[in-house]
mmCIF file of C-alpha atoms in Angstrom:
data_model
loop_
_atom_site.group_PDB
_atom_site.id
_atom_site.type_symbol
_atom_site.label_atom_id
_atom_site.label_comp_id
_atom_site.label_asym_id
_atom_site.label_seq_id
_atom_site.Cartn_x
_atom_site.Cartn_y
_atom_site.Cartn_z
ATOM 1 C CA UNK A 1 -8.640 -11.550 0.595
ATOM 2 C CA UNK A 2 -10.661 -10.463 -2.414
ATOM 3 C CA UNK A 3 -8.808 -12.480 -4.476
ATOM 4 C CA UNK A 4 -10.198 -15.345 -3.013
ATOM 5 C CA UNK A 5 -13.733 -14.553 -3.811
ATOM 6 C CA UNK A 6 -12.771 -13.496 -7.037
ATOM 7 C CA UNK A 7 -11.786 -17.021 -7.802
ATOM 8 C CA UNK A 8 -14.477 -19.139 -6.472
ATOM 9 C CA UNK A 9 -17.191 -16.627 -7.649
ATOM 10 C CA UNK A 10 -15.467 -17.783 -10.835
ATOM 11 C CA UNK A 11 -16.051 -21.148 -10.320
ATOM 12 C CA UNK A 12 -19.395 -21.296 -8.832
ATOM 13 C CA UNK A 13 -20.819 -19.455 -12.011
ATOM 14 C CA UNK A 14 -19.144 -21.672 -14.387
ATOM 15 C CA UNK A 15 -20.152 -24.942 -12.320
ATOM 16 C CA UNK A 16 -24.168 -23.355 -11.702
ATOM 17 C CA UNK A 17 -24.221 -22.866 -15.358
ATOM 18 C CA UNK A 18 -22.879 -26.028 -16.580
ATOM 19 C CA UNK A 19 -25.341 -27.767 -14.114
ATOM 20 C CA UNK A 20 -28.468 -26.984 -15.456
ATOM 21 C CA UNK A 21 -32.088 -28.014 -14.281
ATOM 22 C CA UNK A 22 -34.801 -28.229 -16.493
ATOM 23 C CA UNK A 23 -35.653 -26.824 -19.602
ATOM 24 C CA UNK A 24 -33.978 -24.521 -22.096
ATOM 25 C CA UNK A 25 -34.823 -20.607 -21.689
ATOM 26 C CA UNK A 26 -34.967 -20.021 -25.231
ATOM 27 C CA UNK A 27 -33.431 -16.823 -26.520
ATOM 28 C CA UNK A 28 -31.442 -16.316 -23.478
ATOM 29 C CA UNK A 29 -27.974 -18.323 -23.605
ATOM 30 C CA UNK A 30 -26.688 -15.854 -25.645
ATOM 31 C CA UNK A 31 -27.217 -13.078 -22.967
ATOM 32 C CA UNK A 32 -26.127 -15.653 -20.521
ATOM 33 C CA UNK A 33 -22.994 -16.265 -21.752
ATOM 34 C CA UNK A 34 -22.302 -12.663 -22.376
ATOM 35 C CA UNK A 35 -22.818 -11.983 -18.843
ATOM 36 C CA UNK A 36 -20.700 -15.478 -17.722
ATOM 37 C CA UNK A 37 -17.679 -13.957 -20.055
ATOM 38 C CA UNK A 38 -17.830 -10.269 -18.512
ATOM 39 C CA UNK A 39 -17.941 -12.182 -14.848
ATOM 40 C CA UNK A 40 -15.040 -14.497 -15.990
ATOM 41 C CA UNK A 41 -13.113 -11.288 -17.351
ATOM 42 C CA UNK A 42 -13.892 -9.156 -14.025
ATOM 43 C CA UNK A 43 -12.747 -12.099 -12.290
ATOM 44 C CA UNK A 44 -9.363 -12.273 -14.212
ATOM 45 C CA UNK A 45 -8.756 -8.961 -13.410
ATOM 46 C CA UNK A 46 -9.579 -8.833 -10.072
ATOM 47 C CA UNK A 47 -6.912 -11.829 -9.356
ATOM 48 C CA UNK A 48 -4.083 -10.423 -12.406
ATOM 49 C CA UNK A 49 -4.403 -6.578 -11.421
ATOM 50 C CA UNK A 50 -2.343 -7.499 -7.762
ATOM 51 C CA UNK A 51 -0.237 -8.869 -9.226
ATOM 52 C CA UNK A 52 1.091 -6.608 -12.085
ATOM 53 C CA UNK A 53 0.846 -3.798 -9.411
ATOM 54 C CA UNK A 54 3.386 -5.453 -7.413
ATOM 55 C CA UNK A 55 5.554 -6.252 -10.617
ATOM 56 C CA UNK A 56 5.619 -2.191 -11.153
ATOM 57 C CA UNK A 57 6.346 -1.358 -8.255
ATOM 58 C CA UNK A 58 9.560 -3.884 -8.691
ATOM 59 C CA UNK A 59 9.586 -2.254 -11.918
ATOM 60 C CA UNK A 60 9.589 1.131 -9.654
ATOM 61 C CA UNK A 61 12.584 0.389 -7.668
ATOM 62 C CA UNK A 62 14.859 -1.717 -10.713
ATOM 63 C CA UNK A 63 14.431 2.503 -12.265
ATOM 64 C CA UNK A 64 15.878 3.877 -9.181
ATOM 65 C CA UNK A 65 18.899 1.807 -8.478
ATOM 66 C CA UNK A 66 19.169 2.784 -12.349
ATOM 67 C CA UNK A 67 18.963 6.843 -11.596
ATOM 68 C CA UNK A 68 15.593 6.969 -13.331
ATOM 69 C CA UNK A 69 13.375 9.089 -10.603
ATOM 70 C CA UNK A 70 10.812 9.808 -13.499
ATOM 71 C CA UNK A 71 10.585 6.211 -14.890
ATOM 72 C CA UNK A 72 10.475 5.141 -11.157
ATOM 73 C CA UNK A 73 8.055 7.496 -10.439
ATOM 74 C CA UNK A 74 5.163 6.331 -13.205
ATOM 75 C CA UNK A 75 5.309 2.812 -11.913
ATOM 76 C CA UNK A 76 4.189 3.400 -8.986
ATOM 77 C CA UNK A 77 1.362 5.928 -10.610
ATOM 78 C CA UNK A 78 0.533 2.777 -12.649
ATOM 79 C CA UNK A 79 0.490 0.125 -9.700
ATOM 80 C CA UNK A 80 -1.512 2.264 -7.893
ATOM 81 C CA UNK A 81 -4.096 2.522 -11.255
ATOM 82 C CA UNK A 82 -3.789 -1.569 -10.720
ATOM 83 C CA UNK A 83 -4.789 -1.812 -7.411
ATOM 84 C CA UNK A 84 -5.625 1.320 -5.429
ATOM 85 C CA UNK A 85 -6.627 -0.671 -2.417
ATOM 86 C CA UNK A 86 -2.863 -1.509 -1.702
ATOM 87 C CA UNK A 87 -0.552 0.958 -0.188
ATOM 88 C CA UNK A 88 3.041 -0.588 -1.665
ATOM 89 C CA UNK A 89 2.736 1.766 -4.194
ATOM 90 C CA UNK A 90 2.305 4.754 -2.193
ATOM 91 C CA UNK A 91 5.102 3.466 0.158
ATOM 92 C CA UNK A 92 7.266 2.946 -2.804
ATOM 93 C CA UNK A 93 6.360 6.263 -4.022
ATOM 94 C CA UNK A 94 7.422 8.190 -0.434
ATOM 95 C CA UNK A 95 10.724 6.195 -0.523
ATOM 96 C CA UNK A 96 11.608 7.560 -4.367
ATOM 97 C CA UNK A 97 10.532 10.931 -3.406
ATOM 98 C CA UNK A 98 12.773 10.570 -0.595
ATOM 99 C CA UNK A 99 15.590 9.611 -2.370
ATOM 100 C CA UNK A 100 14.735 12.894 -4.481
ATOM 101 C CA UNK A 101 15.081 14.843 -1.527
ATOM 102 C CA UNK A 102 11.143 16.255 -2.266
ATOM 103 C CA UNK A 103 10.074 15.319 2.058
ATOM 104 C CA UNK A 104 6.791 17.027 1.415
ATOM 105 C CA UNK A 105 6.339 14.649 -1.434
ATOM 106 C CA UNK A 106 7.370 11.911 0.391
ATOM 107 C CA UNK A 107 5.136 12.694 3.657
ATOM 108 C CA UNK A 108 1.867 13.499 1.339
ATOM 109 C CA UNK A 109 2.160 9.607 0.047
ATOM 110 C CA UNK A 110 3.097 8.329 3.149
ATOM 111 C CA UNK A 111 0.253 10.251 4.541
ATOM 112 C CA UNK A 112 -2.343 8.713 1.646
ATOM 113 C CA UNK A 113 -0.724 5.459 2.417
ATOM 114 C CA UNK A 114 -2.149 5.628 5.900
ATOM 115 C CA UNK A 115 -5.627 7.189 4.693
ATOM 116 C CA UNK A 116 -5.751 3.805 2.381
ATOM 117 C CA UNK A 117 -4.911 1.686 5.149
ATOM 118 C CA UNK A 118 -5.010 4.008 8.737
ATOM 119 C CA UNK A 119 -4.253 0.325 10.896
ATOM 120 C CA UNK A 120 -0.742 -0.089 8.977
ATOM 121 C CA UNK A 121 2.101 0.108 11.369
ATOM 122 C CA UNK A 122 4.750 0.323 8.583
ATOM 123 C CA UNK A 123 2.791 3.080 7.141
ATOM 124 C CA UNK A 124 3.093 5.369 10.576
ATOM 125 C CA UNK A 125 6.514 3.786 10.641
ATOM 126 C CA UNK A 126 7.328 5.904 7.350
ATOM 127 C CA UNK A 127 5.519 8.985 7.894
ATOM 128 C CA UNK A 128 6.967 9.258 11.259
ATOM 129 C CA UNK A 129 10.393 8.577 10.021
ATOM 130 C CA UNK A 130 10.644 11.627 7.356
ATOM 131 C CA UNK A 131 9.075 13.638 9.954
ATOM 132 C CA UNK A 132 12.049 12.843 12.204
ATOM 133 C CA UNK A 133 14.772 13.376 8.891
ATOM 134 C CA UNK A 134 12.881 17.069 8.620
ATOM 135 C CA UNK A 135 13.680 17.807 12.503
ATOM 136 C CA UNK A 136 9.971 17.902 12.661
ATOM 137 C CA UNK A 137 10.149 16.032 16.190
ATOM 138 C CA UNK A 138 7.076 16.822 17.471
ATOM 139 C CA UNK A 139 4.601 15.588 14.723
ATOM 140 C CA UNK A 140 7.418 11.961 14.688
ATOM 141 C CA UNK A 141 6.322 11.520 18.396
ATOM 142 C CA UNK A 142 2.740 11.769 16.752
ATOM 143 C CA UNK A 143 3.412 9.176 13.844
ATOM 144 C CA UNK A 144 5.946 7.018 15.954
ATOM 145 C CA UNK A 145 3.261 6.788 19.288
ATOM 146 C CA UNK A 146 0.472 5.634 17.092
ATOM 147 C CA UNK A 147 2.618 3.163 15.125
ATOM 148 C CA UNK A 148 3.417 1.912 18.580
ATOM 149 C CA UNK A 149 -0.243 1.432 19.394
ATOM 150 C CA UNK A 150 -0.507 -0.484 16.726
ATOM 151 C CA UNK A 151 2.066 -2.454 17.202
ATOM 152 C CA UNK A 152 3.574 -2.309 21.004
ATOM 153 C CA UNK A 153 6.202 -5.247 20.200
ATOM 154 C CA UNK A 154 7.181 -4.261 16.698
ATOM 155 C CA UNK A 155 11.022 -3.623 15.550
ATOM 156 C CA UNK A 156 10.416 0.512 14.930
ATOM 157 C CA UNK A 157 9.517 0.716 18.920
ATOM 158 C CA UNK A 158 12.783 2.640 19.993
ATOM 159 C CA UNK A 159 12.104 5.393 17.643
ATOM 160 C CA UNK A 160 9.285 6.896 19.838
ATOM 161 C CA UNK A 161 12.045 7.367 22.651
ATOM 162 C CA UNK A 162 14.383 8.676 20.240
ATOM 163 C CA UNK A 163 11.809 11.497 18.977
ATOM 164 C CA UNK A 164 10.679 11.618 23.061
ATOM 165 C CA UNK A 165 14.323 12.579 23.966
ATOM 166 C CA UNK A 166 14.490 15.112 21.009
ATOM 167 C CA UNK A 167 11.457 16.503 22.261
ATOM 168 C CA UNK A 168 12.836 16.489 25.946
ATOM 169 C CA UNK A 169 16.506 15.140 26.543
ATOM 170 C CA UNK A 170 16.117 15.016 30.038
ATOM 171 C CA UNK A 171 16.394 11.398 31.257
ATOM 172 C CA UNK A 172 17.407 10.430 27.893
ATOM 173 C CA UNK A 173 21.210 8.694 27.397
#
């Protein structure tokens, strides 16, 4: 949503300084227009830098259909640099190091994934789901029951009865 404010800041600054009342303040266009072009570049960033993060982290999973873990690995370091706000590149990330075998890899960026953005049910969805891989049941019930909180209706709901009936498989099919 950011992005959106990034762009008409943008605008309203270039349209309230091309609409000017008055006199001339002498002396201070040039320190006017120094500030308008850092704004304008600030701006440019704010709108480019989601989007190259998301073209790394493309760039992240093109390297591991190819077999390159440590390639695949420094996009996502470098999407993240690009927009830490996001959590795609800690999700990509988790689902490299999973395909490394490294789970405690995998369950620290899932885990930072859901300190970025706690109210993300795929987040949960991942961290419970190498919990579950690990025969860590109990701590999947965890990640699993809060994802369903989130999201009582979403397609992940059957795993919190599958880590349930691992947990107890009385009652379970």
């Amino acid at each position: 949503h950011w992005d959106f404010v990034a762009a008409g800041a943008l605008v309203f600054v270039t349209v309230g300084a091309l609409i000017k009342e008055g006199e001339k303040l002498g002396g201070r266009e040039p320190l006017l227009a120094a500030g308008m072009a850092a704004l304008a570049l600030a701006c440019v960033y704010s709108i480019a830098a989601p989007w190259l993060a998301e073209r790394r982290v493309d760039d992240s999973f093109d390297a591991l259909t190819r077999g390159d873990f440590s390639a695949a690995l420094e996009k996502t370091r470098q999407a993240r640099s690009l927009n830490p706000l996001s959590i795609e590149p800690l999700l990509a990330r988790g689902y490299i190091e999973e395909a490394r075998g490294q789970f405690d890899e995998a369950r620290a960026a899932y885990a930072t994934a859901i300190d970025v953005q706690p109210e993300n049910r795929e987040a949960w969805f991942r961290l419970g789901s190498v919990e579950y891989d690990v025969e860590r049941y109990q701590d999947a019930y965890i990640r699993f029951n809060r994802m369903y909180e989130l999201d009582p209706h979403g397609p992940h709901v059957e795993w919190v009865e599958r880590a349930r009936c691992k947990l107890n498989p009385t009652g379970c099919p």
